[in-house]
mmCIF file of C-alpha atoms and ligand atoms in Angstrom:
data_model
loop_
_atom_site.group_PDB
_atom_site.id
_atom_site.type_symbol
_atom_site.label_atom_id
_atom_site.label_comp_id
_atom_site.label_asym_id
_atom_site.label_seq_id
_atom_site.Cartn_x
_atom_site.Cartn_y
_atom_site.Cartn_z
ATOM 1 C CA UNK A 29 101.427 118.152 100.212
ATOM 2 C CA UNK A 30 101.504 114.602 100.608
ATOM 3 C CA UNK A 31 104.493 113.363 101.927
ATOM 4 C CA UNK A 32 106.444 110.217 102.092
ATOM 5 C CA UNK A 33 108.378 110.075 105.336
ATOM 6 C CA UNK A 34 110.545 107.159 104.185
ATOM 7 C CA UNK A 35 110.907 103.626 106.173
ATOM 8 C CA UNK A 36 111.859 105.146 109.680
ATOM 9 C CA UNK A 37 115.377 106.416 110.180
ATOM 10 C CA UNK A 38 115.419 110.258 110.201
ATOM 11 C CA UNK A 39 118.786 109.902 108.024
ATOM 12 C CA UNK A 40 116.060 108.471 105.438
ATOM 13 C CA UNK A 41 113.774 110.891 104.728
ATOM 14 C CA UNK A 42 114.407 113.742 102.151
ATOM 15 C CA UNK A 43 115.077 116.972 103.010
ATOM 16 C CA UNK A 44 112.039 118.172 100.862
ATOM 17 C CA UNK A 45 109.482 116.172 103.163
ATOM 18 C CA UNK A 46 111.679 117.657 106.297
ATOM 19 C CA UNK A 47 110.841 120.884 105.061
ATOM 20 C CA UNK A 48 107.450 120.242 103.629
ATOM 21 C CA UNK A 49 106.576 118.813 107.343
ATOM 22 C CA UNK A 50 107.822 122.319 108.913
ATOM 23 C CA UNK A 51 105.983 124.540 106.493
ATOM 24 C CA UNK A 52 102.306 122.885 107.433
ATOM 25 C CA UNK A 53 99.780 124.518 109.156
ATOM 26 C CA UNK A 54 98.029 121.307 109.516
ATOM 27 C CA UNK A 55 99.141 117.437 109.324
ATOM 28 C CA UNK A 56 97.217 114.655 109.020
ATOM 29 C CA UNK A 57 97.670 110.876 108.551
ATOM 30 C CA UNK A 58 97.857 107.407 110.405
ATOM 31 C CA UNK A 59 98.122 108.296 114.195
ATOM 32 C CA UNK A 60 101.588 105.603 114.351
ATOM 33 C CA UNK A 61 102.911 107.389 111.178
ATOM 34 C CA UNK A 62 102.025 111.338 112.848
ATOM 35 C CA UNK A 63 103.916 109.952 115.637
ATOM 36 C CA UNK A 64 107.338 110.001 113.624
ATOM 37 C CA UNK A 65 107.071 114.244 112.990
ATOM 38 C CA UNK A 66 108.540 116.674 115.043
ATOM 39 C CA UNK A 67 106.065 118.671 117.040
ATOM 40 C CA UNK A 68 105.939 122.058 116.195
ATOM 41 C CA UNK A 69 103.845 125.154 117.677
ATOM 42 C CA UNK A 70 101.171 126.275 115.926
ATOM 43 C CA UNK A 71 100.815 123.030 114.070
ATOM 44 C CA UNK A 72 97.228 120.836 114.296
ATOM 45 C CA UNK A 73 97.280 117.058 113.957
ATOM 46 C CA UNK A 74 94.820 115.195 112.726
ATOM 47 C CA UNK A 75 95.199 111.779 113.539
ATOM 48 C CA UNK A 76 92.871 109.034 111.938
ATOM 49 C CA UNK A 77 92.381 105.409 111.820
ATOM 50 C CA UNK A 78 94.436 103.173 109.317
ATOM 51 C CA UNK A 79 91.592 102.374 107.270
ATOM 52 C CA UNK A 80 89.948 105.770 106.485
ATOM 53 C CA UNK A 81 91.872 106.753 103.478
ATOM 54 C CA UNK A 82 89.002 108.273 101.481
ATOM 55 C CA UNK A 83 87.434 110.180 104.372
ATOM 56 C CA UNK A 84 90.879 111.460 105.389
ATOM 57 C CA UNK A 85 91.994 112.644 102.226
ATOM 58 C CA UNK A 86 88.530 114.464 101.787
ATOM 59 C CA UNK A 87 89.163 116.003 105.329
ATOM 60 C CA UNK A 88 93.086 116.884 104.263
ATOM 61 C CA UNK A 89 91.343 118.809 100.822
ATOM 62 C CA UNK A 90 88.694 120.429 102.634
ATOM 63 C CA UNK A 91 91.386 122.545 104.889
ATOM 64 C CA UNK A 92 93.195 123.095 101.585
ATOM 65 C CA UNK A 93 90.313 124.594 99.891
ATOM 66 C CA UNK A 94 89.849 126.495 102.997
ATOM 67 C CA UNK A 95 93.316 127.932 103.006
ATOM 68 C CA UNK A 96 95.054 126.002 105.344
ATOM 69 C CA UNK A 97 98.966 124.412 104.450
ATOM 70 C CA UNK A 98 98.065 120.515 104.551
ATOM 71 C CA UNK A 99 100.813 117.591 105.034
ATOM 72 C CA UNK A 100 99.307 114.648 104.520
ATOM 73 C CA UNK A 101 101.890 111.980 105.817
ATOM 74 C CA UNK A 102 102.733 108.194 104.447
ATOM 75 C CA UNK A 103 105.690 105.931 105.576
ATOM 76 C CA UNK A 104 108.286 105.089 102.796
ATOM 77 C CA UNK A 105 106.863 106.799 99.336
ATOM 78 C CA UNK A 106 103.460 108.602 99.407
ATOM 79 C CA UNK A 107 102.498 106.658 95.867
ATOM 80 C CA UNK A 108 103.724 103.392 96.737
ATOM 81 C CA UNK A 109 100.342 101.604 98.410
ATOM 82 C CA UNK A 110 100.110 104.633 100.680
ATOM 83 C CA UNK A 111 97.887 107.763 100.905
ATOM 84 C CA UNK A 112 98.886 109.667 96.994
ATOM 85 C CA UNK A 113 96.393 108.094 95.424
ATOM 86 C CA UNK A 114 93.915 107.994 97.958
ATOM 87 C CA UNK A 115 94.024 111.937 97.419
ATOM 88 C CA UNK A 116 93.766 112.003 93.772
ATOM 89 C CA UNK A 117 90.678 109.182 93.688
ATOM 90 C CA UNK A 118 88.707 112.206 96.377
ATOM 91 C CA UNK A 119 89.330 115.219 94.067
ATOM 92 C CA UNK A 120 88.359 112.734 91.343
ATOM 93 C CA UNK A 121 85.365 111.884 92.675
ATOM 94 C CA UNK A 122 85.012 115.050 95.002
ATOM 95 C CA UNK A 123 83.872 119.303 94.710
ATOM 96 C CA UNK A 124 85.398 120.489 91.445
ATOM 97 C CA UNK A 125 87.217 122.929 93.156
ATOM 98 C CA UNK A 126 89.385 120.769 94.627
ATOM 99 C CA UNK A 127 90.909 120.020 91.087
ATOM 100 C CA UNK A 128 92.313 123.739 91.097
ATOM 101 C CA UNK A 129 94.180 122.910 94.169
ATOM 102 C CA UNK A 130 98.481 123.216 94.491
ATOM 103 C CA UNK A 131 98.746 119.243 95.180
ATOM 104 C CA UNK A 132 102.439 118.318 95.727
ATOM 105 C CA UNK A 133 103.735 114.679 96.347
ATOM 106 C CA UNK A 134 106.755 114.644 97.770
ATOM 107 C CA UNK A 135 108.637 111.339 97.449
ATOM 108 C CA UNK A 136 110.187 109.095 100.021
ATOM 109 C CA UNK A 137 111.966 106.192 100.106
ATOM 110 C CA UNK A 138 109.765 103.003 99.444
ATOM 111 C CA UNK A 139 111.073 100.059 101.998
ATOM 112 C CA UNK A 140 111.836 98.005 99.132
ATOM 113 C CA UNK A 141 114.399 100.037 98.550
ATOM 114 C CA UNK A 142 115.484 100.739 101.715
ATOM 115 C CA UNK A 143 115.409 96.759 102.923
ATOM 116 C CA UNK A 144 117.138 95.954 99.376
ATOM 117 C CA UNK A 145 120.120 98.713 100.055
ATOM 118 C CA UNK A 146 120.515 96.562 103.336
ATOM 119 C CA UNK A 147 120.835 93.066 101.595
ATOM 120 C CA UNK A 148 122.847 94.011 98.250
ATOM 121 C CA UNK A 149 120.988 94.508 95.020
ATOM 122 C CA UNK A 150 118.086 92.007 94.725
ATOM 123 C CA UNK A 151 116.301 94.133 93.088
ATOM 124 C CA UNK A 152 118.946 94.805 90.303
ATOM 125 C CA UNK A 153 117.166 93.426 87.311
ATOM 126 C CA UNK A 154 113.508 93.415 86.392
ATOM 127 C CA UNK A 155 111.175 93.440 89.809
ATOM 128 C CA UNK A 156 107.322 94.821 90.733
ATOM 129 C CA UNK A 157 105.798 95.333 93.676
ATOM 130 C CA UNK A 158 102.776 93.442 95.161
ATOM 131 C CA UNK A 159 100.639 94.597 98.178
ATOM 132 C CA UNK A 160 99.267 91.089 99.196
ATOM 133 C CA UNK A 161 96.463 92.697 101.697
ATOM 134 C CA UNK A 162 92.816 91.454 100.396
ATOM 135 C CA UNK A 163 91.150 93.888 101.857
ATOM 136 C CA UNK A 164 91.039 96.404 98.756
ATOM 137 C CA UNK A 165 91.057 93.385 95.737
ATOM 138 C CA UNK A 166 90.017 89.685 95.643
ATOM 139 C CA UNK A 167 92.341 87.394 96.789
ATOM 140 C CA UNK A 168 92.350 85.152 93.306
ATOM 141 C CA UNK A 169 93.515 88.468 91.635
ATOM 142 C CA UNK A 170 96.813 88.352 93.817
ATOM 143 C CA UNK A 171 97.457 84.953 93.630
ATOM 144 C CA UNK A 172 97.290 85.111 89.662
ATOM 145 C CA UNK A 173 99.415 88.322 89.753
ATOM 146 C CA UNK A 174 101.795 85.958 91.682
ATOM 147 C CA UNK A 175 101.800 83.426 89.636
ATOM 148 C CA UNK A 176 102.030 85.665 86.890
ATOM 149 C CA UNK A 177 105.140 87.792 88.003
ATOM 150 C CA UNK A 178 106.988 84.609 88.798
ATOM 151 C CA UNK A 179 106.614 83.019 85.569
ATOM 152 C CA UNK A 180 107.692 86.148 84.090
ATOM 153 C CA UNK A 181 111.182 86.389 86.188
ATOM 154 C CA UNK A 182 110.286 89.051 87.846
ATOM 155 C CA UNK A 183 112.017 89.969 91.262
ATOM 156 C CA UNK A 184 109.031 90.380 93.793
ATOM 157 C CA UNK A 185 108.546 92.241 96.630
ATOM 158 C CA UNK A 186 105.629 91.840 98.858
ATOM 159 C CA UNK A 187 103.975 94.577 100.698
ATOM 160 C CA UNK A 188 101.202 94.092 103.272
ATOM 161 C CA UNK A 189 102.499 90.417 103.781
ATOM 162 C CA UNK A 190 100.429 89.551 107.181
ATOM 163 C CA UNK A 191 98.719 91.641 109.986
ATOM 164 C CA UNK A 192 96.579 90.202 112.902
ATOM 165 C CA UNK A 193 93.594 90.728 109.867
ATOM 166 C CA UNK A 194 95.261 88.618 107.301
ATOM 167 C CA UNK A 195 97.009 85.759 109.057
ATOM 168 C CA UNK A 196 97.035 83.051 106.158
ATOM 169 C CA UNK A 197 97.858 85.099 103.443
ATOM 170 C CA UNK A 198 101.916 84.921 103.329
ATOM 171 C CA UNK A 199 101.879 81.348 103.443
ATOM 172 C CA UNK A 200 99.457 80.288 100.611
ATOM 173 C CA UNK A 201 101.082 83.124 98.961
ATOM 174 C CA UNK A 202 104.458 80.997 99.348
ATOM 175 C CA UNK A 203 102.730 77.978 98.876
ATOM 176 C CA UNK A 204 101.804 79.382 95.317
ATOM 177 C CA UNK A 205 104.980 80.452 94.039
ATOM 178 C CA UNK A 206 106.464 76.963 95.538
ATOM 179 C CA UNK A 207 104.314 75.311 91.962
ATOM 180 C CA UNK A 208 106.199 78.114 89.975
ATOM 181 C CA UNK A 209 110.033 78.902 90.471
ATOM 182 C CA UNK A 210 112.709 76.310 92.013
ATOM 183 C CA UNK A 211 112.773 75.571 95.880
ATOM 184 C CA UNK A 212 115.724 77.160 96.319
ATOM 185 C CA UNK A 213 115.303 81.038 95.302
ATOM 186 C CA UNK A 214 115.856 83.131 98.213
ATOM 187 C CA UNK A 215 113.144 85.090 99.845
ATOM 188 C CA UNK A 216 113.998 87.899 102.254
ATOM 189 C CA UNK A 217 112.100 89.004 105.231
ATOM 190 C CA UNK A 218 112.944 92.388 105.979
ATOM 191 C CA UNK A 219 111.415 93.675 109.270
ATOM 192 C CA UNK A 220 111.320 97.294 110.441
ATOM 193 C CA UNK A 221 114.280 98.567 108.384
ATOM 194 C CA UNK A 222 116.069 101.560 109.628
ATOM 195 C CA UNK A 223 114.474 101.249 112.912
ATOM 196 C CA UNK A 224 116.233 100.225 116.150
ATOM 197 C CA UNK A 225 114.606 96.559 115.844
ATOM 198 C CA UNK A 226 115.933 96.149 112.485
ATOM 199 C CA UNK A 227 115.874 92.083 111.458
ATOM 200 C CA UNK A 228 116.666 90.278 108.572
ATOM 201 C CA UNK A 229 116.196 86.691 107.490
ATOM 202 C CA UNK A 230 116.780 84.753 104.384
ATOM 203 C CA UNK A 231 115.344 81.439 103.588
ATOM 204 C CA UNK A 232 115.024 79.077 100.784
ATOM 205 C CA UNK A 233 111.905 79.148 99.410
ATOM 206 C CA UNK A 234 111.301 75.376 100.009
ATOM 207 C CA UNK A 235 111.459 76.259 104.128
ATOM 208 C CA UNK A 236 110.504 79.519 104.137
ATOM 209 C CA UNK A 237 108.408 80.146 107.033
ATOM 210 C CA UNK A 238 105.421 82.569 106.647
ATOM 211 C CA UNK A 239 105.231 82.923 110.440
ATOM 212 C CA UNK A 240 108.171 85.162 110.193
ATOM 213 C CA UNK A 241 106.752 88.400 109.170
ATOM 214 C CA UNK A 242 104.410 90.823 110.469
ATOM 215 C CA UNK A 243 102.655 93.894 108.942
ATOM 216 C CA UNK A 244 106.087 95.747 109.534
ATOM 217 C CA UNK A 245 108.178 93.067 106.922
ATOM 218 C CA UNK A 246 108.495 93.993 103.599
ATOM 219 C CA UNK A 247 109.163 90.180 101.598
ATOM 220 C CA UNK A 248 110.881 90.002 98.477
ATOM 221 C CA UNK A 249 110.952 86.603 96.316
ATOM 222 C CA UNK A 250 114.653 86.414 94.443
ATOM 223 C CA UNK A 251 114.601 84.865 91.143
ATOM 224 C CA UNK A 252 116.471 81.815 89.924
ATOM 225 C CA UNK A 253 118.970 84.445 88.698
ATOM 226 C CA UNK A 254 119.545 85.626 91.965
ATOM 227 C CA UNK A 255 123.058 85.048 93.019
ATOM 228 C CA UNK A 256 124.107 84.949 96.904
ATOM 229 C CA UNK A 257 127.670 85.992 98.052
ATOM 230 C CA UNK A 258 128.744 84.608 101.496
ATOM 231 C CA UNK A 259 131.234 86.184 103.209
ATOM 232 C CA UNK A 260 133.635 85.303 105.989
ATOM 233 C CA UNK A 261 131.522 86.105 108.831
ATOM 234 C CA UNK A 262 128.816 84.040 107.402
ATOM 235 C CA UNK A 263 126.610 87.442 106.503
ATOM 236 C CA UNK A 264 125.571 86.742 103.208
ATOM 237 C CA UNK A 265 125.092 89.618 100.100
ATOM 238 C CA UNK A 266 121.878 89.196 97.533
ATOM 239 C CA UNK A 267 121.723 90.155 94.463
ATOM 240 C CA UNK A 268 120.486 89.935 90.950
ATOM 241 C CA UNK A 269 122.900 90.393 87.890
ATOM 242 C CA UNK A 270 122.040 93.261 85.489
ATOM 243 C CA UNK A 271 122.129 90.730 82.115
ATOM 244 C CA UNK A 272 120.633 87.153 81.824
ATOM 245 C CA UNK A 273 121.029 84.854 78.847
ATOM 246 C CA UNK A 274 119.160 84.900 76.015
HETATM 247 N N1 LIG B 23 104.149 103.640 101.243
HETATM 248 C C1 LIG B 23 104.901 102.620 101.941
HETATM 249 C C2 LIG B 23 104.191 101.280 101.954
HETATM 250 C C3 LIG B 23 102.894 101.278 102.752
HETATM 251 S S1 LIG B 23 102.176 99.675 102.877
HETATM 252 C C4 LIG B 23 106.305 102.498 101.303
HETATM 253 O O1 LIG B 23 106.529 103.037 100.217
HETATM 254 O O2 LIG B 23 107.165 101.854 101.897
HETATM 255 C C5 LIG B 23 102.821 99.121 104.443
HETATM 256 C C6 LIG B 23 103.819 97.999 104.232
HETATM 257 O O3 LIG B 23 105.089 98.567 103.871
HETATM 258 C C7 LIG B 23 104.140 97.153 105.451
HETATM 259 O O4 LIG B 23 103.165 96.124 105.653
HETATM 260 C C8 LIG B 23 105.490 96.572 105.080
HETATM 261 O O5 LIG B 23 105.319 95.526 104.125
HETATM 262 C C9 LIG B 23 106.141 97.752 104.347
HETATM 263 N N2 LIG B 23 107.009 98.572 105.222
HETATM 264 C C10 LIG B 23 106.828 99.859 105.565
HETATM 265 N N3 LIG B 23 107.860 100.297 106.341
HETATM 266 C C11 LIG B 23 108.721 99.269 106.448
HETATM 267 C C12 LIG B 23 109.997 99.095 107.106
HETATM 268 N N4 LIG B 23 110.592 100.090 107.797
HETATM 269 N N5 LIG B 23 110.607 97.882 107.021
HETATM 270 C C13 LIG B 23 110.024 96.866 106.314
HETATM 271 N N6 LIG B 23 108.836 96.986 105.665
HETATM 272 C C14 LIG B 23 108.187 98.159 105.745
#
């Protein structure tokens, strides 16, 4: 089972991964992630390092073929940049009997969704999703999938925006997108939603400030379509209309 275990907030996660979690004999997955599941008798945690997705799906198949009930955990949704298809490129590429396995993925909610359900509807009209890490593809391949997406009208949101790693990335990714769509599209920095440090900013695009998110902010890049709605305690409601002219 590989399970998504949503953005934080117990209220969040599906009852499917609550009950997927329980049924394991073993779980495995990104110590700060393992943290977030009930511990349960009888139950063996394997906790790993962030990077070592191959090795730990390998590990997570190897007690599957030998039996065992695995739960292999992800935050938000397991196929969303996250461990799903991490576990399909090792039976790919791993002992053919892993292909006979029962592999479930049980969904979750992606923080995309869960930081645009806290802002409105941003995402209401065409969107994608972008992981801006380097670390698994060239950096010229996200800037022209930037580029790209923006000249297309595309709503984006931006996983992976910054991390001790990566500290440049957000900004020339901003930087970029400044050539491309109008100064003034909003762009939302959504940090540790459903968690008890919650925060969320909005900016123009023009003063946007990279420096605001960390590897817990999911960004998302309005469109010129996007539409904001202030209201009288001078919150403010995003969100992108379902039609657009012709
Ligand atoms: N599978 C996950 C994404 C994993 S990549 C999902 O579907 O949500 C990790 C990135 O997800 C982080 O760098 C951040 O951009 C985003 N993220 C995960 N949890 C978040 C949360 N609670 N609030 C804001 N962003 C979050």
């Amino acid at each position: 089972m590989v399970v998504g275990l949503g953005p934080g907030a117990d209220a969040l996660q599906t009852p499917q991964a609550a009950a997927a979690l329980a049924a394991a004999t073993d779980l495995l997955g990104y110590s700060t992630y393992l943290d977030r599941v009930p511990v349960r008798g009888g139950q063996t945690r394997h906790a790993s390092d962030n990077r070592e997705e191959i090795a730990r799906a390998r590990h997570a198949l190897a007690l599957a073929a030998s039996g065992r009930d695995v739960a292999m955990v992800s935050s938000g949704d397991p196929g969303v940049f996250a461990m799903a298809s991490a576990v399909f490129e090792a039976i790919e590429h791993g002992e053919a009997a892993w292909c006979g396995l029962d592999v479930q993925v049980i969904p979750g909610i992606s923080a995309m969704f869960a930081a645009a359900a806290r802002i409105g509807a941003p995402l209401g009209h065409d969107f994608c999703a972008i992981s801006l890490s380097d670390n698994l593809k060239p950096w010229e391949t996200v800037l022209r999938r930037l580029r790209a997406a923006a000249e297309a009208g595309f709503v984006i949101a931006l996983y992976n925006p910054a991390s001790r790693a990566r500290p440049w990335q957000l900004a020339a990714a901003l930087e970029a997108l400044r050539g491309v769509v109008p100064g003034e599209t909003p762009v939302i920095f959504a940090t540790a939603i459903s968690r008890a440090d919650e925060r969320i900013d909005i900016a123009p695009l023009a003063t946007a400030d990279a420096g605001r998110a960390d590897m817990r902010t999911l960004v998302m890049i309005g469109t010129a379509a996007t539409r904001a709605i202030t209201r009288p305690d001078g919150g403010v409601w995003l969100y992108t209309p379902r039609g657009e002219a012709a």
